[in-house]
Coordinates of C-alpha atoms in Angstrom, one line a residue:
Chain A
M1 CA 90.3 -74.4 -131.9
S2 CA 90.0 -76.2 -128.6
A3 CA 89.6 -79.9 -128.3
A4 CA 86.1 -81.5 -127.8
L5 CA 87.3 -83.0 -124.6
E6 CA 90.4 -82.5 -122.4
I7 CA 91.1 -84.6 -119.3
A8 CA 94.1 -83.7 -117.2
G9 CA 95.3 -85.4 -114.0
L10 CA 91.9 -87.0 -113.3
R11 CA 91.8 -89.0 -110.1
K12 CA 88.9 -90.9 -108.6
S13 CA 88.6 -93.2 -105.7
F14 CA 85.7 -95.1 -104.1
G15 CA 86.4 -95.2 -100.4
R16 CA 90.1 -96.3 -100.1
T17 CA 90.2 -97.9 -103.6
L18 CA 91.9 -95.7 -106.1
V19 CA 90.0 -96.5 -109.4
L20 CA 91.4 -93.8 -111.7
K21 CA 94.9 -92.8 -110.8
D22 CA 96.1 -90.2 -113.2
I23 CA 94.2 -89.9 -116.4
D24 CA 95.2 -87.5 -119.2
L25 CA 93.4 -87.6 -122.5
I26 CA 92.6 -85.2 -125.3
V27 CA 89.8 -86.0 -127.7
G28 CA 89.5 -83.9 -130.9
E29 CA 86.3 -82.9 -132.7
H30 CA 84.8 -85.8 -134.6
E31 CA 87.2 -88.3 -133.0
V32 CA 86.0 -91.7 -131.9
V33 CA 88.1 -92.9 -128.9
C34 CA 87.6 -96.4 -127.7
L35 CA 88.5 -97.4 -124.2
I36 CA 89.5 -101.0 -123.9
G37 CA 90.7 -102.9 -120.9
A38 CA 89.7 -105.6 -118.4
S39 CA 86.6 -105.3 -116.3
G40 CA 87.5 -103.2 -113.3
S41 CA 90.1 -101.2 -115.1
G42 CA 88.1 -98.0 -114.7
K43 CA 86.5 -97.5 -118.1
S44 CA 82.9 -97.1 -116.8
T45 CA 84.0 -94.9 -113.9
L46 CA 85.9 -92.6 -116.3
L47 CA 82.8 -92.2 -118.4
R48 CA 80.6 -91.5 -115.4
C49 CA 83.1 -88.9 -114.2
L50 CA 83.0 -87.2 -117.6
N51 CA 79.2 -86.9 -117.3
L52 CA 79.6 -85.6 -113.7
L53 CA 77.6 -88.6 -112.4
E54 CA 80.6 -89.3 -110.1
P55 CA 82.4 -86.5 -108.3
I56 CA 86.1 -86.5 -109.0
D57 CA 88.9 -86.2 -106.4
A58 CA 91.5 -84.3 -108.4
G59 CA 92.2 -83.1 -112.0
R60 CA 90.1 -81.2 -114.5
I61 CA 87.8 -82.0 -117.4
V62 CA 87.3 -79.4 -120.1
V63 CA 84.5 -79.8 -122.7
A64 CA 84.7 -77.6 -125.8
G65 CA 86.8 -75.1 -123.9
E66 CA 84.7 -74.9 -120.8
E67 CA 86.0 -76.5 -117.6
I68 CA 83.1 -78.6 -116.2
T69 CA 84.9 -79.6 -113.0
R70 CA 85.3 -76.1 -111.6
R71 CA 83.4 -75.2 -108.5
G72 CA 79.9 -73.8 -109.0
V73 CA 79.4 -75.3 -112.4
D74 CA 75.7 -76.2 -113.2
A75 CA 76.0 -80.0 -113.6
N76 CA 72.5 -80.1 -115.2
K77 CA 73.6 -77.8 -118.0
V78 CA 76.8 -79.8 -118.6
R79 CA 74.9 -83.1 -118.8
R80 CA 72.6 -81.6 -121.4
R81 CA 75.6 -81.2 -123.7
I82 CA 77.0 -84.7 -123.0
G83 CA 75.0 -87.8 -123.9
I84 CA 75.6 -91.1 -122.1
V85 CA 74.3 -94.5 -122.9
F86 CA 74.5 -97.3 -120.3
Q87 CA 75.2 -101.0 -120.5
S88 CA 71.8 -101.7 -119.0
F89 CA 69.8 -99.3 -121.2
N90 CA 68.1 -97.7 -118.2
L91 CA 65.0 -96.7 -120.2
F92 CA 62.1 -95.4 -118.1
P93 CA 59.8 -98.5 -117.9
H94 CA 56.7 -96.5 -117.1
M95 CA 56.9 -94.4 -120.3
S96 CA 56.4 -95.2 -123.9
V97 CA 59.3 -94.9 -126.3
L98 CA 58.1 -91.5 -127.4
A99 CA 57.8 -90.3 -123.9
N100 CA 61.3 -91.6 -123.0
V101 CA 62.8 -89.7 -125.9
T102 CA 60.9 -86.4 -125.4
L103 CA 61.1 -86.2 -121.6
A104 CA 64.5 -84.5 -121.4
P105 CA 64.1 -82.1 -124.4
R106 CA 60.8 -81.0 -122.9
L107 CA 61.9 -80.7 -119.2
A108 CA 65.6 -79.7 -119.6
L109 CA 65.5 -77.7 -122.8
G110 CA 62.0 -76.4 -122.5
R111 CA 60.9 -77.6 -125.9
G112 CA 57.2 -77.7 -126.8
K113 CA 55.4 -81.0 -126.9
R114 CA 54.9 -80.9 -130.6
E115 CA 58.4 -79.8 -131.4
A116 CA 60.0 -82.5 -129.2
E117 CA 57.7 -85.2 -130.6
S118 CA 58.4 -84.4 -134.2
Q119 CA 62.1 -84.4 -133.5
A120 CA 61.8 -87.7 -131.6
R121 CA 59.8 -89.3 -134.5
E122 CA 62.4 -88.2 -137.0
L123 CA 65.3 -89.6 -134.9
L124 CA 63.4 -92.9 -134.1
G125 CA 62.6 -93.2 -137.8
R126 CA 66.2 -92.7 -138.8
F127 CA 67.2 -95.6 -136.5
G128 CA 64.5 -97.9 -137.7
L129 CA 62.2 -97.6 -134.6
S130 CA 59.2 -95.9 -136.2
D131 CA 56.9 -98.8 -135.4
K132 CA 57.9 -98.8 -131.8
I133 CA 57.0 -95.2 -130.9
E134 CA 54.0 -96.1 -128.8
A135 CA 55.6 -99.3 -127.3
Y136 CA 56.8 -99.7 -123.7
P137 CA 60.4 -100.7 -123.0
D138 CA 59.4 -104.1 -121.6
H139 CA 57.9 -105.0 -125.0
L140 CA 61.1 -104.3 -126.9
S141 CA 64.1 -106.6 -127.5
G142 CA 67.4 -105.6 -125.8
G143 CA 68.8 -104.3 -129.1
Q144 CA 65.7 -102.1 -129.7
Q145 CA 65.9 -100.8 -126.1
Q146 CA 69.5 -99.9 -126.5
R147 CA 68.8 -98.1 -129.8
V148 CA 66.0 -96.2 -128.1
A149 CA 68.4 -95.3 -125.3
I150 CA 70.9 -94.0 -127.9
V151 CA 68.1 -91.9 -129.5
R152 CA 67.1 -90.6 -126.1
A153 CA 70.6 -89.3 -125.6
L154 CA 70.7 -87.9 -129.2
A155 CA 67.5 -86.0 -128.7
M156 CA 69.4 -83.6 -126.5
Q157 CA 71.7 -82.8 -129.4
P158 CA 74.8 -83.5 -127.4
Q159 CA 78.3 -82.3 -128.5
L160 CA 79.8 -85.5 -127.1
M161 CA 78.5 -89.0 -126.7
L162 CA 79.7 -91.4 -124.1
L163 CA 78.9 -95.1 -124.6
D164 CA 79.4 -97.4 -121.7
E165 CA 79.7 -101.0 -122.9
V166 CA 76.4 -100.6 -124.7
T167 CA 76.4 -104.1 -126.2
S168 CA 77.6 -106.1 -123.1
A169 CA 74.1 -106.8 -121.9
L170 CA 72.8 -107.9 -125.3
D171 CA 72.3 -111.4 -126.8
P172 CA 75.0 -111.9 -129.4
E173 CA 72.5 -111.7 -132.3
L174 CA 71.4 -108.3 -131.2
V175 CA 74.8 -106.7 -131.0
A176 CA 75.1 -105.9 -134.7
E177 CA 72.1 -103.7 -134.9
V178 CA 73.4 -101.5 -132.1
L179 CA 76.9 -101.3 -133.4
E180 CA 75.5 -100.3 -136.8
V181 CA 73.8 -97.4 -135.2
I182 CA 77.0 -96.3 -133.5
G183 CA 78.8 -96.6 -136.8
E184 CA 76.2 -94.3 -138.4
L185 CA 76.9 -91.8 -135.6
A186 CA 80.6 -91.9 -136.2
A187 CA 80.1 -91.5 -139.9
G188 CA 78.0 -88.4 -139.1
G189 CA 80.9 -86.9 -137.3
M190 CA 79.7 -87.4 -133.7
T191 CA 82.5 -87.1 -131.2
M192 CA 82.4 -90.2 -129.0
V193 CA 84.2 -91.9 -126.2
I194 CA 83.3 -95.6 -126.1
A195 CA 84.1 -98.2 -123.5
T196 CA 83.8 -101.5 -125.2
H197 CA 84.7 -105.2 -125.1
E198 CA 84.0 -105.5 -128.8
M199 CA 87.5 -105.4 -130.1
G200 CA 86.6 -106.0 -133.8
F201 CA 84.2 -103.0 -133.5
A202 CA 86.8 -100.9 -131.8
R203 CA 89.3 -101.7 -134.6
D204 CA 86.8 -100.7 -137.3
I205 CA 85.4 -97.6 -135.8
A206 CA 88.0 -96.0 -133.5
T207 CA 90.2 -93.2 -134.6
R208 CA 92.2 -94.0 -131.5
V209 CA 92.3 -96.8 -128.9
C210 CA 93.2 -96.3 -125.2
F211 CA 94.1 -99.3 -123.2
L212 CA 93.2 -98.8 -119.5
D213 CA 94.9 -100.8 -117.0
D214 CA 94.7 -100.5 -113.2
G215 CA 93.4 -96.9 -113.3
V216 CA 95.8 -95.4 -115.9
I217 CA 95.8 -95.2 -119.7
L218 CA 98.8 -97.5 -120.2
E219 CA 98.9 -97.2 -124.0
E220 CA 97.1 -95.3 -126.7
G221 CA 97.3 -95.0 -130.4
P222 CA 95.6 -95.7 -133.7
P223 CA 93.8 -99.1 -133.7
E224 CA 96.0 -100.6 -136.4
R225 CA 99.0 -100.2 -134.2
I226 CA 97.5 -101.1 -130.8
F227 CA 95.9 -104.3 -132.1
T228 CA 98.9 -105.4 -134.1
T229 CA 102.0 -104.2 -132.4
P230 CA 101.2 -103.1 -128.9
H231 CA 104.2 -101.6 -127.1
E232 CA 103.2 -102.6 -123.6
E233 CA 103.5 -106.1 -122.3
R234 CA 100.1 -105.8 -120.4
T235 CA 98.4 -104.6 -123.5
R236 CA 99.8 -107.6 -125.4
Q237 CA 98.6 -110.0 -122.6
F238 CA 95.1 -108.5 -122.6
L239 CA 94.8 -108.7 -126.4
E240 CA 96.1 -112.3 -126.3
R241 CA 93.4 -113.3 -123.9
I242 CA 90.8 -111.6 -126.1
V243 CA 92.1 -113.5 -129.2
N244 CA 92.1 -116.8 -127.3
A245 CA 88.4 -116.1 -126.3
H246 CA 87.7 -115.6 -130.0
R247 CA 86.6 -112.1 -129.5
L248 CA 88.9 -110.6 -132.1
Chain B
M1 CA 54.5 -110.5 -131.9
A2 CA 51.3 -112.6 -132.6
S3 CA 52.6 -115.4 -130.4
E4 CA 53.4 -112.9 -127.7
G5 CA 49.8 -111.6 -127.8
D6 CA 48.5 -115.1 -127.5
R7 CA 50.7 -115.8 -124.6
R8 CA 49.6 -112.7 -122.9
A9 CA 46.0 -113.6 -123.3
G10 CA 46.7 -117.0 -121.9
L11 CA 48.3 -115.5 -118.9
E12 CA 45.2 -113.3 -118.3
V13 CA 42.8 -116.3 -118.3
E14 CA 44.9 -119.0 -116.8
P15 CA 45.4 -117.7 -113.2
R16 CA 41.8 -116.6 -112.8
R17 CA 40.6 -120.2 -113.3
S18 CA 43.5 -121.8 -111.4
R19 CA 43.4 -119.5 -108.4
V20 CA 40.0 -120.8 -107.3
I21 CA 41.0 -124.3 -107.9
A22 CA 44.3 -123.7 -106.2
A23 CA 42.6 -122.3 -103.1
L24 CA 40.3 -125.4 -102.9
N25 CA 42.9 -127.9 -103.9
P26 CA 46.6 -127.4 -104.0
G27 CA 47.0 -131.0 -105.1
G28 CA 45.2 -130.7 -108.5
G29 CA 42.6 -132.8 -110.3
S30 CA 38.8 -132.8 -110.1
R31 CA 38.9 -135.5 -107.4
G32 CA 40.9 -133.1 -105.3
V33 CA 38.3 -130.4 -105.7
A34 CA 35.6 -132.8 -104.5
I35 CA 37.7 -133.7 -101.4
A36 CA 38.3 -130.0 -100.7
L37 CA 34.5 -129.2 -100.9
V38 CA 33.6 -132.2 -98.7
S39 CA 36.2 -131.4 -96.1
T40 CA 35.2 -127.8 -96.0
A41 CA 31.6 -128.7 -95.5
V42 CA 32.4 -131.2 -92.7
F43 CA 34.6 -128.6 -91.0
L44 CA 31.9 -125.9 -91.1
L45 CA 29.2 -128.3 -89.9
A46 CA 31.5 -129.4 -87.0
V47 CA 32.1 -125.7 -86.0
V48 CA 28.4 -124.9 -86.2
F49 CA 27.4 -128.0 -84.3
A50 CA 30.0 -127.2 -81.5
I51 CA 28.8 -123.6 -81.1
T52 CA 25.1 -124.4 -81.2
H53 CA 25.5 -127.2 -78.7
A54 CA 27.6 -125.1 -76.3
P55 CA 25.9 -124.8 -72.8
G56 CA 25.5 -121.0 -73.2
W57 CA 24.4 -121.0 -76.8
H58 CA 20.8 -120.0 -76.2
E59 CA 21.8 -117.1 -74.1
V60 CA 24.4 -115.9 -76.7
K61 CA 21.9 -116.4 -79.5
R62 CA 19.4 -114.2 -77.7
T63 CA 21.8 -111.4 -76.9
F64 CA 24.0 -111.4 -80.2
F65 CA 21.8 -112.9 -82.9
D66 CA 18.4 -111.4 -82.4
W67 CA 16.9 -110.6 -85.8
A68 CA 14.3 -108.2 -84.4
Y69 CA 17.0 -106.1 -82.7
F70 CA 19.2 -106.3 -85.9
K71 CA 16.4 -104.9 -88.0
A72 CA 15.6 -102.2 -85.5
S73 CA 19.2 -101.0 -85.0
L74 CA 20.5 -101.3 -88.6
P75 CA 19.0 -98.0 -90.0
E76 CA 20.4 -95.8 -87.3
I77 CA 23.8 -97.6 -87.4
S78 CA 23.9 -97.3 -91.2
R79 CA 23.3 -93.5 -90.9
A80 CA 26.0 -93.3 -88.3
F81 CA 28.3 -95.3 -90.5
L82 CA 28.2 -92.5 -93.1
L83 CA 30.3 -90.6 -90.6
N84 CA 32.9 -93.4 -90.7
V85 CA 32.9 -93.1 -94.5
K86 CA 33.3 -89.4 -94.3
I87 CA 36.1 -89.7 -91.7
F88 CA 38.2 -92.2 -93.7
S89 CA 37.5 -90.5 -97.0
I90 CA 38.8 -87.1 -95.8
A91 CA 41.6 -88.7 -93.8
E92 CA 42.9 -90.8 -96.7
C93 CA 43.3 -87.8 -99.0
F94 CA 45.4 -86.0 -96.4
I95 CA 47.4 -89.1 -95.5
L96 CA 48.3 -89.8 -99.1
A97 CA 49.7 -86.3 -99.5
F98 CA 51.3 -85.8 -96.1
A99 CA 52.9 -89.3 -96.1
L100 CA 54.4 -88.6 -99.6
F101 CA 55.8 -85.4 -98.3
L102 CA 57.4 -87.3 -95.3
A103 CA 58.8 -90.0 -97.6
V104 CA 60.4 -87.4 -99.9
L105 CA 61.9 -85.6 -96.9
R106 CA 63.4 -88.8 -95.8
S107 CA 64.9 -89.6 -99.2
L108 CA 66.7 -86.2 -99.5
P109 CA 70.4 -86.9 -99.9
G110 CA 73.5 -85.3 -98.5
P111 CA 74.5 -84.0 -95.1
V112 CA 72.7 -80.6 -95.5
F113 CA 69.3 -82.3 -95.3
F114 CA 70.2 -84.4 -92.2
P115 CA 67.9 -82.4 -89.9
L116 CA 64.9 -83.0 -92.2
R117 CA 65.7 -86.6 -92.6
A118 CA 66.1 -87.0 -88.9
L119 CA 62.7 -85.2 -88.3
A120 CA 61.0 -87.6 -90.7
I121 CA 62.5 -90.6 -89.0
V122 CA 61.6 -89.4 -85.5
Y123 CA 58.1 -88.7 -86.8
A124 CA 57.6 -92.2 -88.2
D125 CA 59.1 -93.9 -85.2
F126 CA 56.9 -91.9 -82.8
F127 CA 53.6 -92.2 -84.5
R128 CA 54.0 -95.8 -85.2
G129 CA 55.0 -96.4 -81.6
V130 CA 52.0 -94.8 -79.9
P131 CA 48.7 -96.6 -79.8
T132 CA 46.3 -94.9 -82.2
I133 CA 43.6 -94.7 -79.5
L134 CA 46.0 -92.7 -77.3
V135 CA 46.7 -90.2 -80.1
I136 CA 43.0 -89.9 -80.7
A137 CA 42.3 -89.4 -77.0
I138 CA 45.1 -86.9 -76.4
L139 CA 44.2 -84.8 -79.4
G140 CA 40.5 -85.2 -79.2
F141 CA 40.3 -84.2 -75.5
G142 CA 43.4 -82.0 -75.3
A143 CA 43.2 -79.8 -78.4
P144 CA 39.6 -78.5 -77.9
G145 CA 40.5 -78.0 -74.2
L146 CA 43.0 -75.3 -75.1
Q147 CA 40.0 -73.1 -75.9
M148 CA 42.1 -71.1 -78.4
S149 CA 40.1 -69.0 -80.8
G150 CA 40.2 -70.5 -84.3
V151 CA 41.0 -74.0 -83.1
P152 CA 38.1 -76.3 -84.0
T153 CA 36.4 -78.1 -81.1
S154 CA 34.7 -80.8 -83.2
T155 CA 35.7 -84.2 -82.0
T156 CA 35.4 -85.5 -85.5
F157 CA 37.9 -82.9 -86.7
W158 CA 40.4 -83.9 -84.1
G159 CA 39.7 -87.6 -84.7
I160 CA 40.6 -87.1 -88.3
V161 CA 43.7 -85.2 -87.5
A162 CA 44.8 -88.0 -85.2
L163 CA 44.2 -90.6 -87.8
V164 CA 46.1 -88.6 -90.4
L165 CA 49.1 -88.2 -88.0
V166 CA 49.2 -91.9 -87.2
Y167 CA 48.5 -93.3 -90.6
S168 CA 50.9 -90.9 -92.4
A169 CA 53.7 -92.5 -90.4
Y170 CA 52.8 -95.9 -91.7
V171 CA 52.1 -94.8 -95.3
S172 CA 55.3 -92.8 -95.5
E173 CA 57.2 -96.0 -94.8
V174 CA 55.3 -97.7 -97.6
Y175 CA 56.2 -94.9 -100.0
R176 CA 59.8 -95.0 -98.9
A177 CA 60.0 -98.7 -99.6
G178 CA 58.6 -97.9 -103.1
I179 CA 61.2 -95.1 -103.7
E180 CA 64.0 -97.3 -102.6
S181 CA 62.8 -100.1 -104.8
V182 CA 63.5 -98.0 -107.9
H183 CA 66.9 -98.9 -109.1
P184 CA 69.6 -96.1 -108.8
S185 CA 70.3 -96.5 -112.5
Q186 CA 67.0 -94.9 -113.2
E187 CA 68.1 -91.8 -111.3
A188 CA 71.4 -91.9 -113.1
A189 CA 69.7 -92.1 -116.5
A190 CA 67.4 -89.1 -115.7
R191 CA 70.2 -87.0 -114.3
S192 CA 72.5 -87.8 -117.2
L193 CA 69.9 -86.3 -119.5
G194 CA 70.2 -83.0 -117.6
L195 CA 67.0 -83.3 -115.5
T196 CA 67.2 -81.7 -112.1
R197 CA 66.8 -83.7 -108.9
G198 CA 63.2 -82.5 -108.5
Q199 CA 62.3 -83.3 -112.1
T200 CA 63.8 -86.8 -111.7
L201 CA 61.9 -87.4 -108.6
R202 CA 58.6 -86.2 -110.0
K203 CA 58.8 -87.8 -113.5
V204 CA 60.9 -90.8 -113.1
I205 CA 61.2 -92.0 -109.5
L206 CA 57.8 -91.4 -107.9
P207 CA 55.6 -92.6 -110.8
Q208 CA 57.4 -96.0 -110.6
A209 CA 57.5 -96.0 -106.8
V210 CA 53.8 -95.3 -106.3
R211 CA 52.8 -97.9 -108.9
R212 CA 54.7 -100.5 -107.0
V213 CA 53.2 -99.8 -103.6
I214 CA 49.5 -99.5 -104.5
P215 CA 48.7 -102.9 -102.9
P216 CA 50.3 -102.1 -99.5
L217 CA 48.8 -98.6 -99.7
L218 CA 45.3 -100.1 -100.0
N219 CA 46.2 -102.5 -97.2
D220 CA 46.8 -99.5 -94.9
F221 CA 43.6 -98.0 -96.2
I222 CA 41.7 -101.0 -95.0
G223 CA 43.2 -100.6 -91.6
L224 CA 42.2 -96.9 -91.6
Q225 CA 38.6 -97.8 -92.4
K226 CA 38.4 -100.0 -89.3
D227 CA 40.2 -97.5 -87.1
T228 CA 37.6 -94.8 -87.8
A229 CA 35.6 -96.6 -85.1
L230 CA 38.2 -95.3 -82.6
V231 CA 37.0 -91.8 -83.2
G232 CA 33.8 -92.9 -81.5
T233 CA 35.6 -93.0 -78.2
L234 CA 35.6 -89.2 -78.4
G235 CA 31.9 -89.2 -78.5
A236 CA 31.3 -88.7 -82.2
V237 CA 28.3 -90.8 -83.1
E238 CA 29.7 -93.1 -85.8
A239 CA 28.7 -96.7 -86.3
F240 CA 30.5 -98.2 -83.3
Q241 CA 29.3 -95.4 -80.9
Q242 CA 25.8 -95.7 -82.2
S243 CA 25.8 -99.5 -81.7
S244 CA 27.1 -98.9 -78.2
I245 CA 24.2 -96.6 -77.5
D246 CA 21.8 -99.2 -78.8
T247 CA 23.3 -102.0 -76.7
N248 CA 23.3 -99.9 -73.6
A249 CA 19.6 -99.1 -74.1
T250 CA 18.5 -102.6 -74.9
F251 CA 21.1 -104.9 -73.2
N252 CA 21.3 -106.7 -76.5
Y253 CA 24.5 -106.9 -78.4
T254 CA 23.1 -107.6 -81.8
A255 CA 23.7 -104.0 -82.7
Y256 CA 27.5 -104.6 -82.5
L257 CA 27.0 -107.4 -85.1
A258 CA 25.2 -105.0 -87.4
A259 CA 28.1 -102.5 -87.1
A260 CA 30.6 -105.2 -87.7
L261 CA 28.7 -106.3 -90.9
L262 CA 28.8 -102.7 -92.2
F263 CA 32.6 -102.5 -91.8
V264 CA 33.1 -105.9 -93.4
A265 CA 30.9 -104.9 -96.2
I266 CA 33.4 -102.3 -97.3
T267 CA 36.7 -103.7 -96.2
I268 CA 36.3 -107.1 -97.8
P269 CA 35.7 -105.8 -101.3
L270 CA 38.7 -103.6 -100.9
A271 CA 40.8 -106.5 -99.7
R272 CA 39.7 -108.6 -102.7
F273 CA 40.5 -105.7 -105.0
T274 CA 43.9 -105.4 -103.4
D275 CA 44.6 -109.0 -104.0
W276 CA 43.4 -108.7 -107.5
L277 CA 45.8 -105.8 -108.1
I278 CA 48.7 -107.7 -106.6
A279 CA 48.0 -110.7 -108.8
R280 CA 47.6 -108.6 -111.9
D281 CA 50.9 -106.8 -111.1
R282 CA 52.6 -110.2 -110.8
R283 CA 51.2 -111.4 -114.0
R284 CA 52.4 -108.3 -115.8
R285 CA 55.9 -108.5 -114.4
Q286 CA 56.1 -112.2 -115.3
A287 CA 54.9 -111.4 -118.8
A288 CA 57.5 -108.6 -119.1
G289 CA 60.2 -110.9 -117.7
V290 CA 59.5 -113.4 -120.4
A291 CA 59.4 -110.8 -123.1
G292 CA 62.7 -109.3 -121.9

């Protein structure tokens, strides 16, 4: 059986700045891989590359046995299989929660209105958003907005979910409700790649942790090991800073 | 949520009351209102006094403010004004569509679309640079002069075409500003869900962009309403042309005043409506900002 996601020799630069130098990563089915590392280490860029939102310079990305970086691939089809949730929610402000969630299933998957809406209601209900179905994003808290954004991505029934620092824009008291949702997804067997600054969360949820530093995966391993006995000096320094900032 | 509802209701009422007071009196307080009223009255009286005591006032009053001429000319000019209404109504529909097309052309990404982008830019530059009255004259006198079969010879038709060409250039810039004001993350979110570029534009970008530019669109619409008078230079008998005919026959200019009043009667309500929309939009954004 092929891995859910395979990245080989991925390289990406913006102008003359090389952001991702040489990324190799294999993510198995139902695995939850957390990407940690300082801001600017390339975590977000990596996730955006995986969803083909950024063109890559070299390397290949294979999702469930299909190379999505080959020439002539239909990027829209690829994106329908890979859900991504952003730090800043990016809900569509001119649409109700229900319309936000049903837009892509209806347009991209050609689902009927009734089918898309009943699926959306079910998903929103499962994540405690039943009473917000008709609300507009502006009238929701950040935590609610982010949960809607997760539901919006789930409504496409993706094989793989990418979460890009989904709690970084939230007030501290709203972080837990979003992490709880992600925990449920993991428990349900969703394959996920998660960029995060929440080290405690990463330790609890990850099957594997990758430490990104200066555009490469410097160290990877099970969370117990990475957080207790990191091999690399830079990983140790990074975690020390996190501990000193009371984030772990 | 209840407190949020209360606050929203408060925001609805508060500016409506305070806007009038603020206009009269940026300082605040009822004494301020009184001072504002008195100073406005004194100012108006002074202006009226200065004008009515000018050496040529009686001559001006006879030639511009003659009630009898006003009454006599108003029905004909009102009838002619219907042509202005027709011109701007038709023109506006085409402008809204054509300008949107231009704006979308200009927002196409990538090197492949460079020629189309360049075309849209040249178009906007050209038609914003040429005086409207020249475009009207060139098309209105030139196009029928071709005497091609199937080409309309109606001056009104070519006047409308000219207005559509010129105003689409302005309005496309308004649309473009709206499109560019939508944050790129919105496009990223839509594309990440598997929507095509066209679907993203139609369902995510344009609805937000158009909503934001409704006030400046209405502003251009006000300009268009006035500029319908330029079509009169082609000989179409609209309100301005009709009042010119009247003044030429009577050597009394009161007819111009009648035409001016008709224009003002429709542009001022639209201007107030535009301001109201802008204020409402601002209130909403502020309310949303507090909630977020």
